[in-house]
Coordinates of C-alpha atoms in Angstrom, one line a residue:
M17 CA 7.3 -29.7 -37.6
A18 CA 5.3 -26.8 -36.1
I19 CA 5.3 -28.6 -32.8
I20 CA 9.0 -28.1 -32.4
N21 CA 8.5 -24.4 -32.2
E22 CA 6.2 -24.8 -29.2
L23 CA 8.8 -26.7 -27.2
I24 CA 11.4 -25.2 -24.8
I25 CA 14.1 -27.8 -25.2
D26 CA 15.9 -29.0 -22.1
S27 CA 19.5 -28.0 -21.9
S28 CA 20.5 -31.6 -21.5
I29 CA 20.0 -32.0 -25.3
P30 CA 22.8 -30.1 -27.1
L31 CA 21.3 -27.5 -29.5
V32 CA 23.9 -28.4 -32.2
S33 CA 22.7 -32.0 -32.0
V34 CA 19.1 -31.0 -32.5
K35 CA 20.1 -28.9 -35.5
M36 CA 22.1 -31.7 -37.0
E37 CA 19.3 -34.2 -36.5
L38 CA 16.9 -31.8 -38.3
F39 CA 19.1 -31.3 -41.3
S40 CA 20.0 -35.0 -41.5
A41 CA 16.3 -35.8 -41.5
F42 CA 15.5 -33.4 -44.3
D43 CA 18.4 -34.8 -46.4
L44 CA 16.9 -38.2 -45.8
Y45 CA 13.5 -36.9 -47.0
R46 CA 15.0 -36.0 -50.4
R47 CA 16.4 -39.6 -50.9
R48 CA 14.0 -41.9 -48.9
P49 CA 10.6 -40.4 -47.9
F50 CA 9.5 -43.4 -45.9
W51 CA 12.6 -43.4 -43.7
F52 CA 12.3 -39.6 -43.4
L53 CA 8.9 -40.1 -41.7
I54 CA 10.2 -42.6 -39.3
S55 CA 13.2 -40.4 -38.4
L56 CA 10.8 -37.4 -37.9
V57 CA 8.6 -39.4 -35.5
F58 CA 11.8 -40.5 -33.6
L59 CA 13.0 -36.9 -33.3
L60 CA 9.7 -35.7 -32.0
L61 CA 9.5 -38.5 -29.4
T62 CA 13.0 -37.6 -28.3
L63 CA 12.1 -34.0 -27.7
L64 CA 8.8 -34.8 -26.0
K65 CA 10.6 -37.3 -23.6
S66 CA 13.0 -34.5 -22.5
R67 CA 12.1 -32.1 -19.8
V68 CA 10.2 -29.1 -21.2
V69 CA 9.2 -25.8 -19.7
L70 CA 5.5 -25.5 -20.2
S71 CA 3.8 -22.4 -18.8
D72 CA 0.1 -21.7 -19.0
P73 CA 0.2 -18.0 -19.6
N74 CA -1.9 -15.6 -17.6
Y75 CA -0.2 -12.3 -18.4
L76 CA 1.5 -10.5 -21.2
I77 CA 5.1 -9.9 -20.2
G78 CA 7.9 -7.9 -21.8
L79 CA 11.4 -6.9 -20.9
G80 CA 13.8 -4.4 -22.2
S81 CA 17.3 -2.9 -21.6
Y82 CA 19.1 0.2 -22.8
D83 CA 22.4 2.1 -22.1
I84 CA 22.2 5.1 -19.7
T85 CA 25.9 5.7 -19.1
G86 CA 25.9 9.4 -19.8
P87 CA 29.0 11.7 -19.5
A88 CA 32.0 9.8 -18.2
A89 CA 34.4 12.7 -17.7
D90 CA 34.4 16.1 -15.9
V91 CA 31.1 15.5 -14.2
N92 CA 30.6 15.2 -10.4
M93 CA 29.2 11.8 -9.3
M94 CA 25.9 11.4 -7.5
G95 CA 25.8 9.8 -4.1
Y96 CA 28.7 10.8 -1.8
A97 CA 28.2 14.6 -2.2
N98 CA 32.0 14.8 -2.6
T99 CA 32.9 17.8 -4.8
D100 CA 36.3 16.2 -5.5
Q101 CA 34.7 13.0 -6.9
I102 CA 34.8 13.9 -10.7
A103 CA 34.3 11.2 -13.3
S104 CA 37.3 10.3 -15.4
G105 CA 36.4 7.1 -17.2
V106 CA 34.2 4.0 -17.1
H107 CA 34.5 0.8 -15.0
F108 CA 31.5 -0.6 -16.8
R109 CA 28.6 0.9 -18.6
L110 CA 25.2 1.6 -17.0
R111 CA 21.9 0.4 -18.1
A112 CA 18.1 0.9 -17.6
R113 CA 16.1 -2.4 -17.4
A114 CA 12.4 -2.5 -17.7
F115 CA 9.6 -5.1 -17.3
I116 CA 6.0 -4.8 -18.2
A117 CA 3.3 -7.1 -16.9
A118 CA -0.2 -6.7 -18.4
E119 CA -3.5 -8.4 -18.4
P120 CA -4.5 -9.1 -22.1
K121 CA -7.5 -6.8 -21.8
G122 CA -6.9 -5.0 -18.6
N123 CA -4.4 -3.2 -16.4
R124 CA -0.7 -3.1 -16.9
V125 CA 2.3 -1.9 -14.9
V126 CA 5.9 -0.9 -15.8
F127 CA 8.9 -1.1 -13.5
V128 CA 12.2 0.4 -14.6
N129 CA 15.4 -0.3 -12.7
L130 CA 18.3 2.1 -13.2
D131 CA 22.0 1.7 -12.7
A132 CA 21.9 5.1 -11.0
C133 CA 21.8 6.4 -7.5
M134 CA 18.1 7.2 -7.7
A135 CA 15.3 8.2 -9.9
S136 CA 14.3 11.8 -10.4
Q137 CA 10.9 13.4 -10.5
L138 CA 12.1 15.6 -13.3
V139 CA 13.4 12.6 -15.3
T140 CA 10.1 10.7 -14.7
A141 CA 8.0 13.6 -15.8
R142 CA 9.9 13.8 -19.1
V143 CA 9.7 10.1 -19.7
I144 CA 5.9 10.1 -19.1
E145 CA 5.6 13.0 -21.5
R146 CA 7.4 11.0 -24.2
L147 CA 5.4 7.8 -23.5
K148 CA 2.1 9.8 -23.7
A149 CA 3.1 11.1 -27.1
R150 CA 3.8 7.6 -28.3
Y151 CA 1.2 5.4 -26.6
G152 CA -1.5 7.9 -25.4
D153 CA -2.8 7.0 -21.9
L154 CA -1.4 3.5 -21.9
Y155 CA 1.6 4.4 -19.7
T156 CA 1.2 7.3 -17.2
E157 CA 2.6 8.4 -13.9
K158 CA 0.0 6.0 -12.3
N159 CA 1.4 2.8 -13.7
V160 CA 5.1 3.6 -14.4
A161 CA 7.5 3.2 -11.5
I162 CA 11.2 4.1 -11.9
S163 CA 13.8 3.1 -9.3
G164 CA 17.6 3.3 -8.8
I165 CA 20.1 0.8 -7.5
H166 CA 21.7 3.5 -5.3
S167 CA 25.1 3.3 -7.0
H168 CA 27.3 6.1 -5.9
A169 CA 29.4 5.9 -9.0
G170 CA 27.2 7.4 -11.7
P171 CA 27.1 10.9 -13.1
G172 CA 25.1 13.5 -11.2
G173 CA 23.2 16.7 -12.0
Y174 CA 19.9 15.2 -13.2
L175 CA 17.7 15.8 -10.1
Q176 CA 15.5 18.9 -9.7
Y177 CA 16.3 19.9 -6.1
V178 CA 19.1 22.2 -5.2
V179 CA 20.5 20.0 -2.3
Y180 CA 21.1 17.2 -4.8
I181 CA 22.9 19.3 -7.4
V182 CA 25.0 21.6 -5.3
T183 CA 28.1 19.4 -5.7
S184 CA 27.6 19.1 -9.5
L185 CA 27.4 22.9 -9.6
G186 CA 24.0 22.8 -11.1
F187 CA 21.9 20.9 -13.7
V188 CA 23.8 18.6 -16.1
R189 CA 22.0 18.3 -19.4
Q190 CA 24.0 15.3 -20.6
S191 CA 23.2 13.2 -17.4
F192 CA 19.5 14.1 -17.7
D193 CA 19.3 13.3 -21.5
A194 CA 21.1 9.9 -21.1
L195 CA 18.6 8.8 -18.4
V196 CA 15.5 10.0 -20.2
D197 CA 16.5 8.5 -23.6
G198 CA 17.6 5.2 -22.1
I199 CA 14.5 4.8 -19.9
E200 CA 12.2 5.6 -22.9
K201 CA 14.0 3.1 -25.2
C202 CA 14.0 0.2 -22.6
I203 CA 10.3 0.7 -22.1
I204 CA 9.7 0.7 -25.9
Q205 CA 11.7 -2.6 -26.1
A206 CA 9.7 -4.1 -23.3
H207 CA 6.4 -3.0 -25.0
E208 CA 7.5 -4.5 -28.3
N209 CA 8.5 -7.7 -26.6
L210 CA 5.1 -8.3 -25.0
H211 CA 4.1 -11.9 -25.3
P212 CA 1.9 -14.3 -23.4
G213 CA 3.7 -15.6 -20.4
S214 CA 3.8 -16.3 -16.6
I215 CA 5.6 -14.8 -13.6
F216 CA 7.0 -16.9 -10.8
V217 CA 8.2 -15.7 -7.4
N218 CA 10.9 -17.1 -5.1
K219 CA 12.6 -15.9 -1.9
G220 CA 15.9 -16.7 -0.2
E221 CA 18.4 -15.4 2.3
I222 CA 21.9 -13.9 1.9
L223 CA 24.0 -13.4 5.0
D224 CA 27.3 -12.2 3.5
A225 CA 26.4 -9.4 1.2
G226 CA 25.3 -6.8 3.8
A227 CA 26.0 -5.5 7.3
N228 CA 24.4 -2.9 9.6
R229 CA 26.7 0.2 9.4
S230 CA 25.1 1.8 12.5
P231 CA 24.8 -1.1 14.9
S232 CA 24.8 1.2 18.0
A233 CA 21.8 3.1 16.6
Y234 CA 20.0 -0.2 16.0
L235 CA 20.5 -1.1 19.7
N236 CA 18.4 1.9 20.6
N237 CA 15.3 0.2 19.3
P238 CA 13.0 -1.4 22.0
D239 CA 13.7 -5.0 22.9
E240 CA 10.3 -6.1 21.7
E241 CA 11.1 -4.6 18.3
R242 CA 14.5 -6.2 18.0
S243 CA 13.2 -9.6 19.2
K244 CA 11.2 -9.9 16.0
Y245 CA 14.3 -10.3 13.8
K246 CA 17.2 -12.7 13.8
Y247 CA 19.7 -10.1 12.4
D248 CA 20.1 -6.4 12.6
F249 CA 19.7 -6.0 8.8
D250 CA 17.4 -7.4 6.1
T251 CA 18.8 -10.6 4.6
E252 CA 15.9 -11.6 2.2
M253 CA 16.1 -11.5 -1.6
T254 CA 12.8 -11.7 -3.5
L255 CA 13.0 -12.7 -7.2
L256 CA 10.5 -12.6 -10.0
K257 CA 11.1 -15.0 -12.9
F258 CA 9.5 -14.2 -16.3
V259 CA 8.7 -17.1 -18.5
D260 CA 7.6 -16.5 -22.1
T261 CA 5.2 -19.1 -23.4
E262 CA 7.2 -19.5 -26.6
W263 CA 10.7 -18.8 -25.6
G264 CA 10.8 -20.0 -22.0
P265 CA 12.6 -17.8 -19.4
V266 CA 13.4 -14.3 -20.7
G267 CA 14.4 -12.5 -17.5
S268 CA 14.3 -11.9 -13.8
F269 CA 14.0 -9.0 -11.4
N270 CA 15.1 -9.3 -7.8
W271 CA 15.1 -7.0 -4.7
F272 CA 17.8 -7.2 -2.0
A273 CA 18.9 -4.6 0.5
T274 CA 22.6 -3.5 0.3
H275 CA 24.0 -0.1 -0.6
G276 CA 25.8 0.6 -3.8
T277 CA 28.9 1.7 -2.0
S278 CA 31.4 -1.0 -2.7
M279 CA 33.1 1.7 -4.8
S280 CA 34.5 4.4 -2.5
R281 CA 34.0 8.2 -2.4
T282 CA 37.4 8.6 -4.1
N283 CA 36.6 6.4 -7.1
S284 CA 36.4 8.3 -10.4
L285 CA 35.2 5.6 -12.8
I286 CA 31.5 5.3 -13.8
S287 CA 30.2 2.0 -12.4
G288 CA 27.0 0.2 -11.5
D289 CA 28.7 -1.0 -8.4
N290 CA 27.8 -4.4 -6.9
K291 CA 24.2 -4.5 -8.2
G292 CA 25.1 -3.4 -11.7
A293 CA 27.9 -6.1 -11.7
A294 CA 25.5 -8.8 -10.5
A295 CA 23.1 -8.0 -13.3
R296 CA 25.8 -8.3 -15.9
F297 CA 26.9 -11.6 -14.3
M298 CA 23.5 -13.1 -14.5
E299 CA 22.8 -11.9 -18.1
D300 CA 26.1 -13.4 -19.2
W301 CA 25.4 -16.6 -17.2
F302 CA 22.1 -17.1 -19.0
Q303 CA 23.6 -16.3 -22.4
Q304 CA 26.3 -18.9 -21.9
N305 CA 24.4 -21.6 -20.1
G306 CA 20.8 -21.2 -21.4
I307 CA 17.8 -22.7 -19.7
G308 CA 17.8 -24.7 -16.6
N309 CA 21.6 -24.9 -15.8
S310 CA 22.7 -24.3 -12.3
Y311 CA 25.5 -22.0 -11.3
S312 CA 28.8 -23.8 -11.5
D313 CA 32.3 -22.8 -10.8
E314 CA 33.2 -24.5 -14.0
S315 CA 31.4 -21.7 -15.9
V316 CA 33.4 -18.9 -14.4
V317 CA 36.8 -17.5 -14.3
G318 CA 38.0 -16.0 -11.1
G319 CA 34.4 -16.3 -9.7
T320 CA 32.7 -14.3 -12.5
P321 CA 31.0 -15.6 -15.6
R322 CA 33.0 -15.7 -18.8
R323 CA 32.0 -13.1 -21.2
V324 CA 30.2 -14.5 -24.2
S325 CA 29.9 -12.4 -27.3
N326 CA 26.3 -11.7 -28.4
I327 CA 27.5 -10.4 -31.7
I328 CA 29.7 -13.2 -33.1
P329 CA 28.1 -16.6 -32.3
D330 CA 30.0 -19.9 -32.4
R331 CA 30.2 -21.3 -35.9
H332 CA 30.8 -24.9 -37.0
D333 CA 32.8 -26.1 -39.9
N334 CA 29.6 -27.0 -42.0
H335 CA 27.7 -23.8 -41.0
H336 CA 27.3 -22.5 -44.6
E337 CA 26.5 -25.9 -46.0
L338 CA 23.7 -26.3 -43.5
L339 CA 22.3 -22.9 -44.4
E340 CA 22.4 -23.7 -48.1
L341 CA 20.6 -27.0 -47.4
A342 CA 17.9 -25.3 -45.4
A343 CA 17.4 -22.7 -48.0
S344 CA 17.0 -25.3 -50.8
F345 CA 13.6 -26.4 -49.5
Q346 CA 10.7 -24.6 -51.1
S347 CA 7.2 -23.9 -49.9
P348 CA 4.4 -26.3 -50.9
S349 CA 3.0 -25.8 -54.4
G350 CA 0.4 -23.1 -54.8
Q351 CA 0.9 -21.7 -51.3
P352 CA 2.7 -18.5 -50.2
A353 CA 6.1 -18.8 -48.6
T354 CA 5.1 -17.5 -45.2
K355 CA 6.9 -17.7 -42.0
I356 CA 4.7 -20.5 -40.9
L357 CA 4.4 -22.5 -44.2
S358 CA 7.8 -22.2 -45.7
I359 CA 9.8 -25.4 -44.9
A360 CA 13.1 -23.5 -45.2
K361 CA 11.8 -20.9 -42.8
R362 CA 10.6 -23.5 -40.4
V363 CA 14.0 -25.2 -40.4
R364 CA 15.7 -21.9 -39.6
S365 CA 13.1 -20.9 -37.0
A366 CA 13.2 -24.2 -35.0
L367 CA 15.7 -22.4 -32.9
R368 CA 15.5 -18.9 -34.3
Q369 CA 17.7 -17.1 -31.9
A370 CA 17.6 -13.9 -33.9
D371 CA 13.9 -13.5 -33.0
K372 CA 14.3 -14.4 -29.3
P373 CA 14.2 -11.4 -26.9
G374 CA 17.4 -10.8 -25.0
F375 CA 17.6 -12.1 -21.4
V376 CA 17.2 -9.2 -19.0
S377 CA 18.1 -9.4 -15.3
A378 CA 17.8 -6.6 -12.8
F379 CA 19.2 -6.4 -9.3
C380 CA 17.0 -3.8 -7.7
Q381 CA 17.4 -2.0 -4.4
S382 CA 15.0 -2.5 -1.5
N383 CA 15.1 -1.1 2.1
C384 CA 18.9 -0.6 2.2
G385 CA 18.7 2.1 4.9
D386 CA 21.9 1.4 7.0
V387 CA 22.8 -1.8 5.1
S388 CA 26.4 -1.6 3.9
P389 CA 28.3 -4.0 1.5
N390 CA 31.4 -3.3 3.5
V391 CA 31.0 -6.4 5.5
L392 CA 34.4 -6.7 7.2
G393 CA 33.6 -3.9 9.6
T394 CA 34.8 -0.3 10.2
F395 CA 38.5 0.6 10.8
C396 CA 40.6 3.7 11.3
I397 CA 42.8 4.4 8.3
D398 CA 45.6 5.9 10.4
T399 CA 45.9 3.1 13.0
G400 CA 44.1 0.1 11.5
L401 CA 42.1 -0.2 14.8
P402 CA 38.3 -0.5 14.9
C403 CA 36.4 2.8 14.9
D404 CA 34.5 4.1 17.9
F405 CA 31.4 1.9 18.3
N406 CA 28.9 4.7 19.1
H407 CA 30.1 7.6 16.9
S408 CA 32.2 5.9 14.2
T409 CA 35.1 8.1 14.8
C410 CA 38.9 7.7 15.1
G411 CA 40.4 10.0 17.8
G412 CA 37.3 12.0 17.6
K413 CA 37.4 12.5 13.8
N414 CA 34.8 10.9 11.6
E415 CA 36.9 11.5 8.4
L416 CA 39.3 8.6 9.3
C417 CA 36.7 5.9 9.8
Y418 CA 35.9 3.7 6.8
G419 CA 34.1 0.4 6.2
R420 CA 36.0 -2.4 4.5
G421 CA 34.6 -4.6 1.8
P422 CA 35.5 -8.3 1.3
G423 CA 38.1 -7.5 -1.3
Y424 CA 39.9 -4.9 0.9
P425 CA 42.0 -3.0 -0.1
D426 CA 40.8 -3.4 -3.7
E427 CA 37.4 -1.8 -4.1
F428 CA 37.0 -3.3 -7.6
E429 CA 37.4 -6.7 -6.1
S430 CA 34.9 -5.9 -3.3
T431 CA 32.4 -4.8 -6.0
R432 CA 32.9 -8.1 -7.8
I433 CA 32.5 -10.2 -4.7
I434 CA 29.4 -8.6 -3.4
G435 CA 27.9 -8.6 -6.9
E436 CA 28.8 -12.3 -7.3
R437 CA 27.2 -13.2 -3.9
Q438 CA 23.9 -11.6 -5.0
F439 CA 24.2 -13.3 -8.4
R440 CA 24.8 -16.7 -7.0
K441 CA 21.6 -16.5 -4.8
A442 CA 19.6 -15.1 -7.7
V443 CA 20.6 -18.0 -9.9
D444 CA 19.5 -20.5 -7.2
L445 CA 16.2 -18.7 -6.8
F446 CA 15.7 -18.5 -10.5
N447 CA 16.3 -22.2 -11.1
T448 CA 14.0 -23.2 -8.2
A449 CA 11.2 -20.7 -8.7
S450 CA 7.9 -22.6 -8.8
E451 CA 5.3 -20.4 -7.1
K452 CA 3.3 -18.9 -9.9
I453 CA 1.8 -15.4 -9.5
N454 CA -1.9 -15.2 -10.3
G455 CA -4.6 -12.6 -9.9
K456 CA -5.5 -9.2 -11.3
I457 CA -2.9 -6.5 -12.0
D458 CA -3.4 -3.2 -10.3
H459 CA -1.5 -0.2 -9.2
R460 CA -1.6 2.7 -6.8
H461 CA 0.0 6.1 -7.0
S462 CA -0.5 9.2 -4.8
F463 CA 1.3 12.4 -3.9
V464 CA 1.7 13.0 -0.2
D465 CA 2.9 16.1 1.6
F466 CA 4.8 14.5 4.5
S467 CA 5.3 17.9 6.2
Q468 CA 1.6 18.1 7.1
L469 CA 0.6 14.6 8.1
E470 CA -1.5 14.0 11.2
V471 CA -0.6 10.9 13.1
A472 CA -2.4 9.3 16.1
L473 CA 0.0 8.0 18.7
P474 CA -1.5 5.4 21.2
K475 CA -1.1 6.2 24.9
Q476 CA -0.6 3.8 27.7
G477 CA -3.9 3.0 29.3
G478 CA -5.9 3.7 26.2
G479 CA -6.7 6.6 23.9
S480 CA -4.2 8.4 21.6
D481 CA -2.5 11.7 21.0
L482 CA -2.9 13.5 17.6
V483 CA 0.4 14.9 16.5
K484 CA 1.6 16.4 13.2
T485 CA 4.7 15.9 11.1
C486 CA 6.8 19.0 10.2
P487 CA 8.9 20.2 7.2
A488 CA 12.1 18.4 6.5
A489 CA 15.4 19.3 8.2
M490 CA 18.9 17.9 8.1
G491 CA 20.6 17.3 11.4
F492 CA 24.2 17.7 12.5
A493 CA 24.7 13.9 12.4
F494 CA 23.7 13.9 8.7
A495 CA 26.7 16.0 7.8
A496 CA 29.0 13.3 9.3
G497 CA 28.1 11.0 6.5
T498 CA 28.5 7.3 7.1
T499 CA 31.3 4.7 7.3
D500 CA 30.8 4.1 3.6
G501 CA 31.6 7.7 2.9
P502 CA 32.5 9.9 5.9
G503 CA 31.7 13.6 5.7
A504 CA 34.1 16.5 6.4
F505 CA 34.9 19.0 9.2
D506 CA 34.2 18.0 12.8
F507 CA 30.7 16.5 12.5
K508 CA 30.0 13.2 14.3
Q509 CA 27.4 10.5 13.9
G510 CA 24.9 10.4 16.7
D511 CA 25.4 14.1 17.6
N512 CA 22.2 15.5 19.3
E513 CA 23.7 18.8 20.4
G514 CA 25.4 20.6 17.5
N515 CA 27.8 23.5 18.0
A516 CA 27.6 27.2 17.9
F517 CA 29.7 27.8 14.8
W518 CA 27.7 25.7 12.5
K519 CA 24.4 27.0 14.0
L520 CA 25.7 30.5 13.0
V521 CA 26.3 29.3 9.5
R522 CA 22.8 27.7 9.4
N523 CA 21.1 30.9 10.6
F524 CA 22.8 32.8 7.7
L525 CA 20.7 30.6 5.3
K526 CA 17.6 30.1 7.4
T527 CA 16.9 30.3 11.1
P528 CA 14.5 27.6 12.1
G529 CA 11.5 28.7 14.2
K530 CA 10.6 27.4 17.6
E531 CA 7.8 25.2 16.2
Q532 CA 10.3 23.6 13.8
V533 CA 12.9 23.1 16.5
D534 CA 10.4 21.6 18.9
C535 CA 9.0 19.3 16.2
Q536 CA 12.5 18.0 15.1
H537 CA 13.7 17.5 18.8
P538 CA 15.9 15.8 19.8
K539 CA 17.6 16.2 16.4
P540 CA 19.5 19.5 16.3
I541 CA 18.9 21.3 12.9
L542 CA 21.8 22.0 10.7
L543 CA 19.9 22.9 7.5
D544 CA 16.2 23.8 7.7
T545 CA 15.7 22.6 4.1
G546 CA 12.0 22.2 4.3
E547 CA 11.4 25.9 5.1
M548 CA 14.0 27.4 2.7
K549 CA 11.4 29.0 0.5
K550 CA 13.8 31.5 -1.1
L551 CA 15.5 28.5 -2.8
Q552 CA 12.3 27.6 -4.6
Y553 CA 13.1 30.2 -7.2
F554 CA 16.3 28.4 -8.1
Q555 CA 14.6 25.1 -8.0
S556 CA 12.1 26.3 -10.6
K557 CA 14.9 27.5 -12.8
F558 CA 16.6 24.1 -12.6
S559 CA 13.3 22.4 -13.4
A560 CA 12.8 24.7 -16.4
L561 CA 16.1 23.4 -17.8
G562 CA 14.6 20.0 -18.2
S563 CA 11.6 21.2 -20.1

């Protein structure tokens, strides 16, 4: 019977039928041993004839997931920088999802995906500190990467820089602690779930889950650059499928570029937006359908998977009788009743779901840049007409120009639809993934001061000019926001002039020098953030709060 535990049974064989055949066979053993042996051989042949997932392991893989929702009331949300966007409830809870890939006696890497706007250097430092206390030098800043899905509907106040926590009125301990605790615990889960397994990769294209929200800016790229691409935004999804040698598929991580802005700047409910929704859809789909099933409209209600409880499983009329029958078998005489040797334990563990790691699926963010999930275009909220193409304004005002999602005017429906479109493609890539990843595991990590980089620019006719980057600065167009969340006052996208009033306000904080102005040209500087040294005192105070 040990061989049954090594098989990943094809979904075409109902699990209940397999269980019933096992129990019927053991009942037969008590009455007629000879016919029991024949039935056992028949059962094993049936299983072996079915499709099985056999994976020659070359890595140790482990996945984990944990809640990071944090405060859901009276906290400013991170993303839109809107002081009026204060949390007042939960759309759905947020999670951190981790995977670990390791060589049995070599390197390992950890990747954590957060249902949050972004990661934080301060949060990462605290997580690494905790991992070091628990595991020594196994997990460090060199091999642990933490990323956010860019949802604009999570609690803010957990970053270490003043610019990011101005609208939350400073550091928010509850937001910080929820992230640190959840990230640490999902990594612990992934570590404890490490088993021999394999990783497969697959790629595909999604055309209806993103759109370029600055098409006029894209047209400013040289013709030879634009001719390299079919579309003005990235349409490719890349998926990793994780297959445990014993349990079969245990999870997937995919990367696709679209902003977490299906939920608007006026939303007040905590949400993982479209990517958080897609992750929930896929985890529910796998829990309901198991291994090898394709996405089907029959398995959904209203386009989303039916929720299946992971606390109360389906029970059958003879459930207790079957358990009593299984428990009645004793271990062989003179041998200990171990997990391997006990017949009763082996009966229960043929499909021992309690020991199986939970399926984890993460929908990660890639180069989202100007990719918006509001795919219907941009319109003026006062007239219903399209916004100005070059500056995204309505009658000269940026505040009236908004992008529309596919569920317009219902942003919750837009979130569901964009999430479902990513989910559908992920299921397709998951079911057809066949390219196995091989080779050594390695990692690279470095700290780079981007304000002092030397860059060689090639010149026409040969040779090159050596130029330097400069400290960061925010331009006037930055304050205009985007069509996913317009800014305030009279700022406009594409502004390369600025105005006297806001320059006066800027100079009150920090007047940029000639070298900085020349370096940032043609962008007019609104906030010379990279040279605001006086704010470093406050940044150090906020950082100290996290220690």
